[in-house]
JSON list of C-alpha atoms in Angstrom, two decimals:
[
{"chain": "A", "resi": 1, "resn": "MET", "atom": "CA", "xyz": [91.74, 89.78, 109.04]},
{"chain": "A", "resi": 2, "resn": "VAL", "atom": "CA", "xyz": [89.03, 92.35, 108.29]},
{"chain": "A", "resi": 3, "resn": "MET", "atom": "CA", "xyz": [90.12, 95.96, 108.09]},
{"chain": "A", "resi": 4, "resn": "GLU", "atom": "CA", "xyz": [88.12, 99.11, 108.66]},
{"chain": "A", "resi": 5, "resn": "VAL", "atom": "CA", "xyz": [85.69, 99.94, 105.87]},
{"chain": "A", "resi": 6, "resn": "ASN", "atom": "CA", "xyz": [84.68, 103.47, 104.94]},
{"chain": "A", "resi": 7, "resn": "ILE", "atom": "CA", "xyz": [82.16, 104.42, 102.25]},
{"chain": "A", "resi": 8, "resn": "HIS", "atom": "CA", "xyz": [84.41, 107.31, 101.19]},
{"chain": "A", "resi": 9, "resn": "ALA", "atom": "CA", "xyz": [87.57, 106.53, 99.25]},
{"chain": "A", "resi": 10, "resn": "ASP", "atom": "CA", "xyz": [90.42, 108.19, 97.44]},
{"chain": "A", "resi": 11, "resn": "ALA", "atom": "CA", "xyz": [90.72, 107.28, 93.77]},
{"chain": "A", "resi": 12, "resn": "LEU", "atom": "CA", "xyz": [93.65, 106.31, 91.59]},
{"chain": "A", "resi": 13, "resn": "VAL", "atom": "CA", "xyz": [93.44, 106.25, 87.79]},
{"chain": "A", "resi": 14, "resn": "LEU", "atom": "CA", "xyz": [95.91, 103.96, 86.05]},
{"chain": "A", "resi": 15, "resn": "ALA", "atom": "CA", "xyz": [96.93, 105.72, 82.82]},
{"chain": "A", "resi": 16, "resn": "GLY", "atom": "CA", "xyz": [100.41, 104.44, 82.10]},
{"chain": "A", "resi": 17, "resn": "ALA", "atom": "CA", "xyz": [99.92, 102.51, 78.86]},
{"chain": "A", "resi": 18, "resn": "ASP", "atom": "CA", "xyz": [101.55, 103.67, 75.63]},
{"chain": "A", "resi": 19, "resn": "ASN", "atom": "CA", "xyz": [99.43, 103.60, 72.48]},
{"chain": "A", "resi": 20, "resn": "ASN", "atom": "CA", "xyz": [101.45, 100.89, 70.76]},
{"chain": "A", "resi": 21, "resn": "GLY", "atom": "CA", "xyz": [98.82, 98.17, 70.41]},
{"chain": "A", "resi": 22, "resn": "ARG", "atom": "CA", "xyz": [95.75, 97.65, 68.27]},
{"chain": "A", "resi": 23, "resn": "LEU", "atom": "CA", "xyz": [94.58, 101.24, 68.63]},
{"chain": "A", "resi": 24, "resn": "ARG", "atom": "CA", "xyz": [97.66, 103.00, 67.27]},
{"chain": "A", "resi": 25, "resn": "ASP", "atom": "CA", "xyz": [96.40, 102.83, 63.66]},
{"chain": "A", "resi": 26, "resn": "TYR", "atom": "CA", "xyz": [93.13, 104.50, 64.70]},
{"chain": "A", "resi": 27, "resn": "ASP", "atom": "CA", "xyz": [94.47, 107.39, 66.76]},
{"chain": "A", "resi": 28, "resn": "PRO", "atom": "CA", "xyz": [97.87, 109.12, 66.68]},
{"chain": "A", "resi": 29, "resn": "ALA", "atom": "CA", "xyz": [98.03, 109.78, 70.45]},
{"chain": "A", "resi": 30, "resn": "LYS", "atom": "CA", "xyz": [101.29, 108.60, 72.01]},
{"chain": "A", "resi": 31, "resn": "HIS", "atom": "CA", "xyz": [99.51, 107.31, 75.11]},
{"chain": "A", "resi": 32, "resn": "GLU", "atom": "CA", "xyz": [96.24, 105.36, 75.35]},
{"chain": "A", "resi": 33, "resn": "ALA", "atom": "CA", "xyz": [94.82, 107.68, 78.01]},
{"chain": "A", "resi": 34, "resn": "LEU", "atom": "CA", "xyz": [95.07, 110.57, 75.54]},
{"chain": "A", "resi": 35, "resn": "ILE", "atom": "CA", "xyz": [93.22, 108.91, 72.67]},
{"chain": "A", "resi": 36, "resn": "ASP", "atom": "CA", "xyz": [90.70, 111.38, 71.30]},
{"chain": "A", "resi": 37, "resn": "ILE", "atom": "CA", "xyz": [87.00, 110.83, 71.93]},
{"chain": "A", "resi": 38, "resn": "ASN", "atom": "CA", "xyz": [84.68, 113.59, 70.78]},
{"chain": "A", "resi": 39, "resn": "GLY", "atom": "CA", "xyz": [87.50, 116.14, 70.84]},
{"chain": "A", "resi": 40, "resn": "ARG", "atom": "CA", "xyz": [88.76, 115.29, 74.32]},
{"chain": "A", "resi": 41, "resn": "PRO", "atom": "CA", "xyz": [91.33, 112.85, 75.72]},
{"chain": "A", "resi": 42, "resn": "MET", "atom": "CA", "xyz": [89.77, 109.66, 77.01]},
{"chain": "A", "resi": 43, "resn": "VAL", "atom": "CA", "xyz": [91.15, 109.99, 80.54]},
{"chain": "A", "resi": 44, "resn": "ARG", "atom": "CA", "xyz": [89.26, 113.25, 81.11]},
{"chain": "A", "resi": 45, "resn": "TYR", "atom": "CA", "xyz": [85.93, 111.45, 81.04]},
{"chain": "A", "resi": 46, "resn": "VAL", "atom": "CA", "xyz": [87.13, 109.09, 83.77]},
{"chain": "A", "resi": 47, "resn": "VAL", "atom": "CA", "xyz": [88.46, 111.88, 85.98]},
{"chain": "A", "resi": 48, "resn": "GLU", "atom": "CA", "xyz": [85.31, 113.97, 85.54]},
{"chain": "A", "resi": 49, "resn": "ALA", "atom": "CA", "xyz": [83.15, 111.01, 86.54]},
{"chain": "A", "resi": 50, "resn": "LEU", "atom": "CA", "xyz": [85.25, 110.55, 89.69]},
{"chain": "A", "resi": 51, "resn": "LYS", "atom": "CA", "xyz": [84.86, 114.22, 90.56]},
{"chain": "A", "resi": 52, "resn": "LYS", "atom": "CA", "xyz": [81.08, 113.87, 90.28]},
{"chain": "A", "resi": 53, "resn": "ALA", "atom": "CA", "xyz": [81.00, 110.83, 92.57]},
{"chain": "A", "resi": 54, "resn": "ARG", "atom": "CA", "xyz": [79.98, 111.77, 96.10]},
{"chain": "A", "resi": 55, "resn": "GLY", "atom": "CA", "xyz": [82.04, 109.00, 97.67]},
{"chain": "A", "resi": 56, "resn": "ILE", "atom": "CA", "xyz": [85.37, 110.09, 96.21]},
{"chain": "A", "resi": 57, "resn": "ARG", "atom": "CA", "xyz": [87.79, 112.36, 98.05]},
{"chain": "A", "resi": 58, "resn": "ASN", "atom": "CA", "xyz": [91.22, 112.91, 96.45]},
{"chain": "A", "resi": 59, "resn": "ILE", "atom": "CA", "xyz": [92.07, 111.78, 92.92]},
{"chain": "A", "resi": 60, "resn": "GLY", "atom": "CA", "xyz": [95.44, 110.71, 91.59]},
{"chain": "A", "resi": 61, "resn": "VAL", "atom": "CA", "xyz": [96.44, 109.75, 88.06]},
{"chain": "A", "resi": 62, "resn": "VAL", "atom": "CA", "xyz": [99.52, 107.63, 87.29]},
{"chain": "A", "resi": 63, "resn": "GLY", "atom": "CA", "xyz": [101.05, 107.84, 83.83]},
{"chain": "A", "resi": 64, "resn": "PRO", "atom": "CA", "xyz": [103.25, 110.00, 81.62]},
{"chain": "A", "resi": 65, "resn": "LYS", "atom": "CA", "xyz": [103.29, 112.99, 83.95]},
{"chain": "A", "resi": 66, "resn": "GLU", "atom": "CA", "xyz": [104.04, 115.86, 81.56]},
{"chain": "A", "resi": 67, "resn": "ALA", "atom": "CA", "xyz": [101.42, 114.81, 79.00]},
{"chain": "A", "resi": 68, "resn": "LEU", "atom": "CA", "xyz": [98.75, 114.13, 81.63]},
{"chain": "A", "resi": 69, "resn": "GLU", "atom": "CA", "xyz": [99.36, 117.40, 83.43]},
{"chain": "A", "resi": 70, "resn": "ARG", "atom": "CA", "xyz": [98.67, 119.24, 80.19]},
{"chain": "A", "resi": 71, "resn": "ALA", "atom": "CA", "xyz": [95.50, 117.23, 79.54]},
{"chain": "A", "resi": 72, "resn": "LEU", "atom": "CA", "xyz": [94.16, 117.53, 83.09]},
{"chain": "A", "resi": 73, "resn": "SER", "atom": "CA", "xyz": [95.55, 120.89, 84.20]},
{"chain": "A", "resi": 74, "resn": "ASP", "atom": "CA", "xyz": [92.13, 122.35, 85.06]},
{"chain": "A", "resi": 75, "resn": "LEU", "atom": "CA", "xyz": [90.73, 119.38, 86.98]},
{"chain": "A", "resi": 76, "resn": "GLY", "atom": "CA", "xyz": [92.72, 119.65, 90.20]},
{"chain": "A", "resi": 77, "resn": "VAL", "atom": "CA", "xyz": [94.09, 116.11, 90.34]},
{"chain": "A", "resi": 78, "resn": "GLN", "atom": "CA", "xyz": [97.48, 114.84, 91.44]},
{"chain": "A", "resi": 79, "resn": "VAL", "atom": "CA", "xyz": [99.54, 113.40, 88.58]},
{"chain": "A", "resi": 80, "resn": "VAL", "atom": "CA", "xyz": [102.25, 110.86, 89.38]},
{"chain": "A", "resi": 81, "resn": "GLU", "atom": "CA", "xyz": [104.99, 109.75, 87.00]},
{"chain": "A", "resi": 82, "resn": "ARG", "atom": "CA", "xyz": [104.50, 106.15, 85.91]},
{"chain": "A", "resi": 83, "resn": "GLY", "atom": "CA", "xyz": [106.80, 103.23, 86.67]},
{"chain": "A", "resi": 84, "resn": "GLY", "atom": "CA", "xyz": [107.64, 100.16, 84.67]},
{"chain": "A", "resi": 85, "resn": "SER", "atom": "CA", "xyz": [104.64, 97.96, 85.47]},
{"chain": "A", "resi": 86, "resn": "ILE", "atom": "CA", "xyz": [101.01, 98.11, 86.52]},
{"chain": "A", "resi": 87, "resn": "LEU", "atom": "CA", "xyz": [101.90, 96.96, 90.01]},
{"chain": "A", "resi": 88, "resn": "GLU", "atom": "CA", "xyz": [104.62, 99.58, 90.33]},
{"chain": "A", "resi": 89, "resn": "ASN", "atom": "CA", "xyz": [102.21, 102.26, 89.12]},
{"chain": "A", "resi": 90, "resn": "LEU", "atom": "CA", "xyz": [99.71, 101.13, 91.73]},
{"chain": "A", "resi": 91, "resn": "ARG", "atom": "CA", "xyz": [102.27, 101.42, 94.50]},
{"chain": "A", "resi": 92, "resn": "LYS", "atom": "CA", "xyz": [103.58, 104.80, 93.33]},
{"chain": "A", "resi": 93, "resn": "GLY", "atom": "CA", "xyz": [100.09, 106.21, 93.03]},
{"chain": "A", "resi": 94, "resn": "ILE", "atom": "CA", "xyz": [98.99, 105.07, 96.45]},
{"chain": "A", "resi": 95, "resn": "GLU", "atom": "CA", "xyz": [102.19, 106.36, 98.04]},
{"chain": "A", "resi": 96, "resn": "ALA", "atom": "CA", "xyz": [101.61, 109.79, 96.48]},
{"chain": "A", "resi": 97, "resn": "LEU", "atom": "CA", "xyz": [97.93, 109.89, 97.46]},
{"chain": "A", "resi": 98, "resn": "GLU", "atom": "CA", "xyz": [98.62, 109.03, 101.11]},
{"chain": "A", "resi": 99, "resn": "PRO", "atom": "CA", "xyz": [95.05, 107.73, 101.42]},
{"chain": "A", "resi": 100, "resn": "ARG", "atom": "CA", "xyz": [93.12, 107.90, 104.69]},
{"chain": "A", "resi": 101, "resn": "GLY", "atom": "CA", "xyz": [91.27, 104.69, 103.92]},
{"chain": "A", "resi": 102, "resn": "ASN", "atom": "CA", "xyz": [90.35, 102.55, 100.95]},
{"chain": "A", "resi": 103, "resn": "VAL", "atom": "CA", "xyz": [91.42, 103.39, 97.40]},
{"chain": "A", "resi": 104, "resn": "LEU", "atom": "CA", "xyz": [89.27, 103.02, 94.32]},
{"chain": "A", "resi": 105, "resn": "ILE", "atom": "CA", "xyz": [91.34, 101.83, 91.36]},
{"chain": "A", "resi": 106, "resn": "VAL", "atom": "CA", "xyz": [90.06, 102.79, 87.91]},
{"chain": "A", "resi": 107, "resn": "THR", "atom": "CA", "xyz": [91.60, 102.30, 84.49]},
{"chain": "A", "resi": 108, "resn": "SER", "atom": "CA", "xyz": [91.82, 105.29, 82.16]},
{"chain": "A", "resi": 109, "resn": "ASP", "atom": "CA", "xyz": [90.05, 103.53, 79.28]},
{"chain": "A", "resi": 110, "resn": "VAL", "atom": "CA", "xyz": [86.44, 103.52, 80.54]},
{"chain": "A", "resi": 111, "resn": "PRO", "atom": "CA", "xyz": [85.13, 106.86, 79.21]},
{"chain": "A", "resi": 112, "resn": "LEU", "atom": "CA", "xyz": [81.46, 105.93, 79.69]},
{"chain": "A", "resi": 113, "resn": "ILE", "atom": "CA", "xyz": [81.80, 105.51, 83.44]},
{"chain": "A", "resi": 114, "resn": "THR", "atom": "CA", "xyz": [79.66, 107.85, 85.57]},
{"chain": "A", "resi": 115, "resn": "GLY", "atom": "CA", "xyz": [79.70, 109.22, 89.08]},
{"chain": "A", "resi": 116, "resn": "GLU", "atom": "CA", "xyz": [76.46, 107.37, 89.72]},
{"chain": "A", "resi": 117, "resn": "ALA", "atom": "CA", "xyz": [78.03, 104.03, 88.77]},
{"chain": "A", "resi": 118, "resn": "ILE", "atom": "CA", "xyz": [81.01, 104.73, 91.01]},
{"chain": "A", "resi": 119, "resn": "ASP", "atom": "CA", "xyz": [78.87, 105.64, 94.03]},
{"chain": "A", "resi": 120, "resn": "ASP", "atom": "CA", "xyz": [76.70, 102.57, 93.48]},
{"chain": "A", "resi": 121, "resn": "PHE", "atom": "CA", "xyz": [79.78, 100.34, 93.45]},
{"chain": "A", "resi": 122, "resn": "LEU", "atom": "CA", "xyz": [81.07, 101.90, 96.68]},
{"chain": "A", "resi": 123, "resn": "ARG", "atom": "CA", "xyz": [77.72, 101.36, 98.40]},
{"chain": "A", "resi": 124, "resn": "ARG", "atom": "CA", "xyz": [77.65, 97.72, 97.33]},
{"chain": "A", "resi": 125, "resn": "CYS", "atom": "CA", "xyz": [81.17, 97.23, 98.63]},
{"chain": "A", "resi": 126, "resn": "MET", "atom": "CA", "xyz": [80.08, 98.39, 102.07]},
{"chain": "A", "resi": 127, "resn": "ASP", "atom": "CA", "xyz": [77.64, 95.49, 102.27]},
{"chain": "A", "resi": 128, "resn": "ARG", "atom": "CA", "xyz": [80.51, 92.97, 102.02]},
{"chain": "A", "resi": 129, "resn": "PRO", "atom": "CA", "xyz": [83.34, 93.57, 104.51]},
{"chain": "A", "resi": 130, "resn": "ALA", "atom": "CA", "xyz": [86.64, 92.71, 102.82]},
{"chain": "A", "resi": 131, "resn": "GLU", "atom": "CA", "xyz": [90.07, 94.05, 101.89]},
{"chain": "A", "resi": 132, "resn": "VAL", "atom": "CA", "xyz": [89.68, 93.80, 98.11]},
{"chain": "A", "resi": 133, "resn": "TRP", "atom": "CA", "xyz": [86.47, 94.38, 96.14]},
{"chain": "A", "resi": 134, "resn": "TYR", "atom": "CA", "xyz": [86.40, 93.55, 92.41]},
{"chain": "A", "resi": 135, "resn": "SER", "atom": "CA", "xyz": [83.62, 94.59, 90.05]},
{"chain": "A", "resi": 136, "resn": "ILE", "atom": "CA", "xyz": [81.80, 92.12, 87.82]},
{"chain": "A", "resi": 137, "resn": "VAL", "atom": "CA", "xyz": [78.94, 92.68, 85.37]},
{"chain": "A", "resi": 138, "resn": "ARG", "atom": "CA", "xyz": [76.41, 90.18, 84.03]},
{"chain": "A", "resi": 139, "resn": "LYS", "atom": "CA", "xyz": [76.41, 89.39, 80.34]},
{"chain": "A", "resi": 140, "resn": "GLU", "atom": "CA", "xyz": [72.69, 90.18, 80.16]},
{"chain": "A", "resi": 141, "resn": "ALA", "atom": "CA", "xyz": [73.26, 93.70, 81.52]},
{"chain": "A", "resi": 142, "resn": "ASN", "atom": "CA", "xyz": [76.06, 94.33, 79.04]},
{"chain": "A", "resi": 143, "resn": "GLU", "atom": "CA", "xyz": [74.18, 93.11, 76.02]},
{"chain": "A", "resi": 144, "resn": "ALA", "atom": "CA", "xyz": [70.98, 94.91, 76.97]},
{"chain": "A", "resi": 145, "resn": "LYS", "atom": "CA", "xyz": [72.68, 98.31, 77.02]},
{"chain": "A", "resi": 146, "resn": "PHE", "atom": "CA", "xyz": [75.54, 97.79, 74.57]},
{"chain": "A", "resi": 147, "resn": "PRO", "atom": "CA", "xyz": [74.52, 95.04, 72.13]},
{"chain": "A", "resi": 148, "resn": "ARG", "atom": "CA", "xyz": [77.47, 95.88, 69.86]},
{"chain": "A", "resi": 149, "resn": "MET", "atom": "CA", "xyz": [80.04, 95.50, 72.61]},
{"chain": "A", "resi": 150, "resn": "ARG", "atom": "CA", "xyz": [82.24, 92.42, 72.38]},
{"chain": "A", "resi": 151, "resn": "ARG", "atom": "CA", "xyz": [83.53, 91.19, 75.73]},
{"chain": "A", "resi": 152, "resn": "THR", "atom": "CA", "xyz": [85.19, 88.11, 77.16]},
{"chain": "A", "resi": 153, "resn": "TYR", "atom": "CA", "xyz": [82.80, 86.35, 79.52]},
{"chain": "A", "resi": 154, "resn": "GLN", "atom": "CA", "xyz": [83.21, 83.65, 82.13]},
{"chain": "A", "resi": 155, "resn": "ARG", "atom": "CA", "xyz": [80.35, 81.29, 82.81]},
{"chain": "A", "resi": 156, "resn": "LEU", "atom": "CA", "xyz": [79.84, 80.38, 86.46]},
{"chain": "A", "resi": 157, "resn": "MET", "atom": "CA", "xyz": [77.04, 78.65, 88.29]},
{"chain": "A", "resi": 158, "resn": "ASP", "atom": "CA", "xyz": [75.74, 82.07, 89.41]},
{"chain": "A", "resi": 159, "resn": "GLY", "atom": "CA", "xyz": [75.59, 83.39, 85.85]},
{"chain": "A", "resi": 160, "resn": "THR", "atom": "CA", "xyz": [77.82, 84.61, 83.04]},
{"chain": "A", "resi": 161, "resn": "PHE", "atom": "CA", "xyz": [80.04, 87.56, 83.94]},
{"chain": "A", "resi": 162, "resn": "THR", "atom": "CA", "xyz": [82.71, 89.87, 82.64]},
{"chain": "A", "resi": 163, "resn": "GLY", "atom": "CA", "xyz": [85.15, 91.81, 84.77]},
{"chain": "A", "resi": 164, "resn": "GLY", "atom": "CA", "xyz": [84.68, 95.49, 85.42]},
{"chain": "A", "resi": 165, "resn": "ASN", "atom": "CA", "xyz": [87.43, 98.07, 85.34]},
{"chain": "A", "resi": 166, "resn": "ILE", "atom": "CA", "xyz": [87.08, 99.42, 88.86]},
{"chain": "A", "resi": 167, "resn": "SER", "atom": "CA", "xyz": [88.08, 97.84, 92.13]},
{"chain": "A", "resi": 168, "resn": "LEU", "atom": "CA", "xyz": [88.38, 98.94, 95.73]},
{"chain": "A", "resi": 169, "resn": "LEU", "atom": "CA", "xyz": [91.18, 97.94, 98.03]},
{"chain": "A", "resi": 170, "resn": "ASN", "atom": "CA", "xyz": [92.67, 98.63, 101.39]},
{"chain": "A", "resi": 171, "resn": "PRO", "atom": "CA", "xyz": [96.27, 99.72, 100.71]},
{"chain": "A", "resi": 172, "resn": "LYS", "atom": "CA", "xyz": [97.49, 97.63, 103.64]},
{"chain": "A", "resi": 173, "resn": "ALA", "atom": "CA", "xyz": [96.41, 94.53, 101.75]},
{"chain": "A", "resi": 174, "resn": "ILE", "atom": "CA", "xyz": [98.69, 95.00, 98.74]},
{"chain": "A", "resi": 175, "resn": "ASP", "atom": "CA", "xyz": [101.68, 93.19, 100.22]},
{"chain": "A", "resi": 176, "resn": "ALA", "atom": "CA", "xyz": [99.50, 90.23, 101.17]},
{"chain": "A", "resi": 177, "resn": "TYR", "atom": "CA", "xyz": [98.39, 89.48, 97.63]},
{"chain": "A", "resi": 178, "resn": "GLU", "atom": "CA", "xyz": [101.15, 90.99, 95.48]},
{"chain": "A", "resi": 179, "resn": "SER", "atom": "CA", "xyz": [102.14, 87.65, 93.92]},
{"chain": "A", "resi": 180, "resn": "LEU", "atom": "CA", "xyz": [98.52, 86.75, 93.17]},
{"chain": "A", "resi": 181, "resn": "MET", "atom": "CA", "xyz": [97.93, 90.22, 91.73]},
{"chain": "A", "resi": 182, "resn": "GLU", "atom": "CA", "xyz": [100.89, 89.86, 89.36]},
{"chain": "A", "resi": 183, "resn": "LYS", "atom": "CA", "xyz": [99.46, 86.60, 88.01]},
{"chain": "A", "resi": 184, "resn": "ALA", "atom": "CA", "xyz": [95.98, 88.09, 87.66]},
{"chain": "A", "resi": 185, "resn": "ILE", "atom": "CA", "xyz": [97.35, 91.12, 85.78]},
{"chain": "A", "resi": 186, "resn": "ALA", "atom": "CA", "xyz": [99.31, 88.86, 83.42]},
{"chain": "A", "resi": 187, "resn": "MET", "atom": "CA", "xyz": [96.18, 86.82, 82.68]},
{"chain": "A", "resi": 188, "resn": "ARG", "atom": "CA", "xyz": [93.61, 89.61, 82.73]},
{"chain": "A", "resi": 189, "resn": "LYS", "atom": "CA", "xyz": [92.86, 89.26, 79.01]},
{"chain": "A", "resi": 190, "resn": "ARG", "atom": "CA", "xyz": [92.76, 85.45, 79.27]},
{"chain": "A", "resi": 191, "resn": "PRO", "atom": "CA", "xyz": [90.38, 84.75, 82.16]},
{"chain": "A", "resi": 192, "resn": "TRP", "atom": "CA", "xyz": [90.13, 81.06, 81.39]},
{"chain": "A", "resi": 193, "resn": "LEU", "atom": "CA", "xyz": [93.75, 80.72, 82.58]},
{"chain": "A", "resi": 194, "resn": "LEU", "atom": "CA", "xyz": [92.89, 82.12, 85.99]},
{"chain": "A", "resi": 195, "resn": "CYS", "atom": "CA", "xyz": [91.46, 78.75, 86.98]},
{"chain": "A", "resi": 196, "resn": "SER", "atom": "CA", "xyz": [95.03, 77.41, 86.92]},
{"chain": "A", "resi": 197, "resn": "VAL", "atom": "CA", "xyz": [95.86, 79.91, 89.66]},
{"chain": "A", "resi": 198, "resn": "LEU", "atom": "CA", "xyz": [92.79, 78.95, 91.68]},
{"chain": "A", "resi": 199, "resn": "GLY", "atom": "CA", "xyz": [93.75, 75.29, 91.93]},
{"chain": "A", "resi": 200, "resn": "LEU", "atom": "CA", "xyz": [92.50, 71.82, 91.02]},
{"chain": "A", "resi": 201, "resn": "LYS", "atom": "CA", "xyz": [89.26, 71.95, 93.02]},
{"chain": "A", "resi": 202, "resn": "CYS", "atom": "CA", "xyz": [88.15, 75.12, 91.25]},
{"chain": "A", "resi": 203, "resn": "ILE", "atom": "CA", "xyz": [89.18, 73.72, 87.88]},
{"chain": "A", "resi": 204, "resn": "VAL", "atom": "CA", "xyz": [87.04, 70.62, 88.43]},
{"chain": "A", "resi": 205, "resn": "LYS", "atom": "CA", "xyz": [84.07, 72.70, 89.56]},
{"chain": "A", "resi": 206, "resn": "PHE", "atom": "CA", "xyz": [84.50, 74.99, 86.57]},
{"chain": "A", "resi": 207, "resn": "LEU", "atom": "CA", "xyz": [84.55, 72.07, 84.12]},
{"chain": "A", "resi": 208, "resn": "LEU", "atom": "CA", "xyz": [81.43, 70.64, 85.75]},
{"chain": "A", "resi": 209, "resn": "GLY", "atom": "CA", "xyz": [79.66, 73.98, 85.59]},
{"chain": "A", "resi": 210, "resn": "ARG", "atom": "CA", "xyz": [79.50, 74.22, 89.39]},
{"chain": "A", "resi": 211, "resn": "LEU", "atom": "CA", "xyz": [82.05, 76.95, 90.12]},
{"chain": "A", "resi": 212, "resn": "THR", "atom": "CA", "xyz": [80.49, 79.93, 91.92]},
{"chain": "A", "resi": 213, "resn": "VAL", "atom": "CA", "xyz": [81.63, 83.46, 92.71]},
{"chain": "A", "resi": 214, "resn": "ARG", "atom": "CA", "xyz": [81.82, 82.45, 96.38]},
{"chain": "A", "resi": 215, "resn": "ASP", "atom": "CA", "xyz": [84.12, 79.54, 95.45]},
{"chain": "A", "resi": 216, "resn": "VAL", "atom": "CA", "xyz": [86.52, 81.97, 93.81]},
{"chain": "A", "resi": 217, "resn": "GLU", "atom": "CA", "xyz": [86.31, 84.31, 96.80]},
{"chain": "A", "resi": 218, "resn": "GLU", "atom": "CA", "xyz": [87.10, 81.50, 99.23]},
{"chain": "A", "resi": 219, "resn": "ARG", "atom": "CA", "xyz": [90.06, 80.34, 97.15]},
{"chain": "A", "resi": 220, "resn": "PHE", "atom": "CA", "xyz": [91.38, 83.91, 97.04]},
{"chain": "A", "resi": 221, "resn": "ARG", "atom": "CA", "xyz": [91.14, 84.10, 100.83]},
{"chain": "A", "resi": 222, "resn": "ARG", "atom": "CA", "xyz": [93.13, 80.89, 101.20]},
{"chain": "A", "resi": 223, "resn": "LEU", "atom": "CA", "xyz": [95.79, 81.95, 98.71]},
{"chain": "A", "resi": 224, "resn": "ALA", "atom": "CA", "xyz": [96.27, 85.54, 99.86]},
{"chain": "A", "resi": 225, "resn": "GLY", "atom": "CA", "xyz": [95.23, 85.37, 103.50]},
{"chain": "A", "resi": 226, "resn": "ILE", "atom": "CA", "xyz": [92.85, 88.29, 103.05]},
{"chain": "A", "resi": 227, "resn": "ARG", "atom": "CA", "xyz": [89.26, 88.57, 101.97]},
{"chain": "A", "resi": 228, "resn": "GLY", "atom": "CA", "xyz": [88.46, 89.51, 98.38]},
{"chain": "A", "resi": 229, "resn": "VAL", "atom": "CA", "xyz": [84.91, 89.64, 97.05]},
{"chain": "A", "resi": 230, "resn": "GLY", "atom": "CA", "xyz": [83.22, 90.05, 93.69]},
{"chain": "A", "resi": 231, "resn": "ILE", "atom": "CA", "xyz": [80.76, 92.94, 93.55]},
{"chain": "A", "resi": 232, "resn": "GLU", "atom": "CA", "xyz": [78.11, 92.70, 90.86]},
{"chain": "A", "resi": 233, "resn": "SER", "atom": "CA", "xyz": [77.37, 96.08, 89.31]},
{"chain": "A", "resi": 234, "resn": "PRO", "atom": "CA", "xyz": [74.25, 96.84, 87.26]},
{"chain": "A", "resi": 235, "resn": "TYR", "atom": "CA", "xyz": [76.20, 99.50, 85.33]},
{"chain": "A", "resi": 236, "resn": "PRO", "atom": "CA", "xyz": [77.79, 97.98, 82.20]},
{"chain": "A", "resi": 237, "resn": "GLU", "atom": "CA", "xyz": [79.63, 101.27, 81.61]},
{"chain": "A", "resi": 238, "resn": "ILE", "atom": "CA", "xyz": [82.31, 100.07, 84.03]},
{"chain": "A", "resi": 239, "resn": "ALA", "atom": "CA", "xyz": [83.02, 97.06, 81.80]},
{"chain": "A", "resi": 240, "resn": "LEU", "atom": "CA", "xyz": [83.34, 98.90, 78.49]},
{"chain": "A", "resi": 241, "resn": "ASP", "atom": "CA", "xyz": [87.07, 99.46, 78.28]},
{"chain": "A", "resi": 242, "resn": "VAL", "atom": "CA", "xyz": [88.49, 100.80, 75.04]},
{"chain": "A", "resi": 243, "resn": "ASP", "atom": "CA", "xyz": [91.23, 98.32, 74.19]},
{"chain": "A", "resi": 244, "resn": "LYS", "atom": "CA", "xyz": [90.45, 97.39, 70.58]},
{"chain": "A", "resi": 245, "resn": "PRO", "atom": "CA", "xyz": [89.29, 99.25, 67.45]},
{"chain": "A", "resi": 246, "resn": "SER", "atom": "CA", "xyz": [85.67, 98.08, 67.70]},
{"chain": "A", "resi": 247, "resn": "ASP", "atom": "CA", "xyz": [85.48, 99.50, 71.25]},
{"chain": "A", "resi": 248, "resn": "LEU", "atom": "CA", "xyz": [86.85, 102.84, 70.10]},
{"chain": "A", "resi": 249, "resn": "GLU", "atom": "CA", "xyz": [84.41, 102.95, 67.20]},
{"chain": "A", "resi": 250, "resn": "LEU", "atom": "CA", "xyz": [81.48, 102.15, 69.49]},
{"chain": "A", "resi": 251, "resn": "VAL", "atom": "CA", "xyz": [82.39, 104.76, 72.11]},
{"chain": "A", "resi": 252, "resn": "ARG", "atom": "CA", "xyz": [82.99, 107.46, 69.52]},
{"chain": "A", "resi": 253, "resn": "SER", "atom": "CA", "xyz": [79.65, 106.73, 67.92]},
{"chain": "A", "resi": 254, "resn": "LEU", "atom": "CA", "xyz": [77.88, 106.90, 71.27]},
{"chain": "A", "resi": 255, "resn": "PHE", "atom": "CA", "xyz": [79.41, 110.29, 72.08]},
{"chain": "A", "resi": 256, "resn": "ALA", "atom": "CA", "xyz": [78.73, 111.57, 68.58]},
{"chain": "A", "resi": 257, "resn": "GLY", "atom": "CA", "xyz": [75.10, 110.57, 69.01]}
]
């Protein structure tokens, strides 16, 4: 099934994580979205980039509502109280947004993202009719712009890629791939385990160095019954998520410069 595609989208920022991981010793903020970068909470950079993007209509942010409303009070976005999981936050945010079409999902920890990168991603999505569009970035693009950035890469026959932190989806497709999404979320920091979800054929192709992006897309279609595609972005900013101290140090140094 192929659903209607529209170049304009509503946007949902996922900002529900508490700052209780590797970054808590480097910033006292209670929530990751509010970690300080150049005197401002990290999530503000993401929201401001969305507001600059021409293809974005309404913007929602899911997380600790009271804290986010204080941090974003002047930006005119809808803040939704978080739930107990990423998937629940996604559902609550989309329900509150009441989108008229596709929804762009963005994490709150990509402060270098720009409106230009967002619009470029949306345009590329329109060239590939689907229900789910996931961003990927080539290793060469990452290392050319951010040589100090350490990322987890996956080598495919098409090239070596890392996952981006933005995706586009048709809300009607969530139920179709909820189970697959839960597994992907659980393994998002261990991409080599995703092959176990994709099945034996993909595992064999991966081990032989013959697995392609299209192979993964086709397996997703068979598993979920909907079409999901990988969209290569030339903007490495969408892949630089601040989830470890070296990322925070790099981003702070870039803004300071």
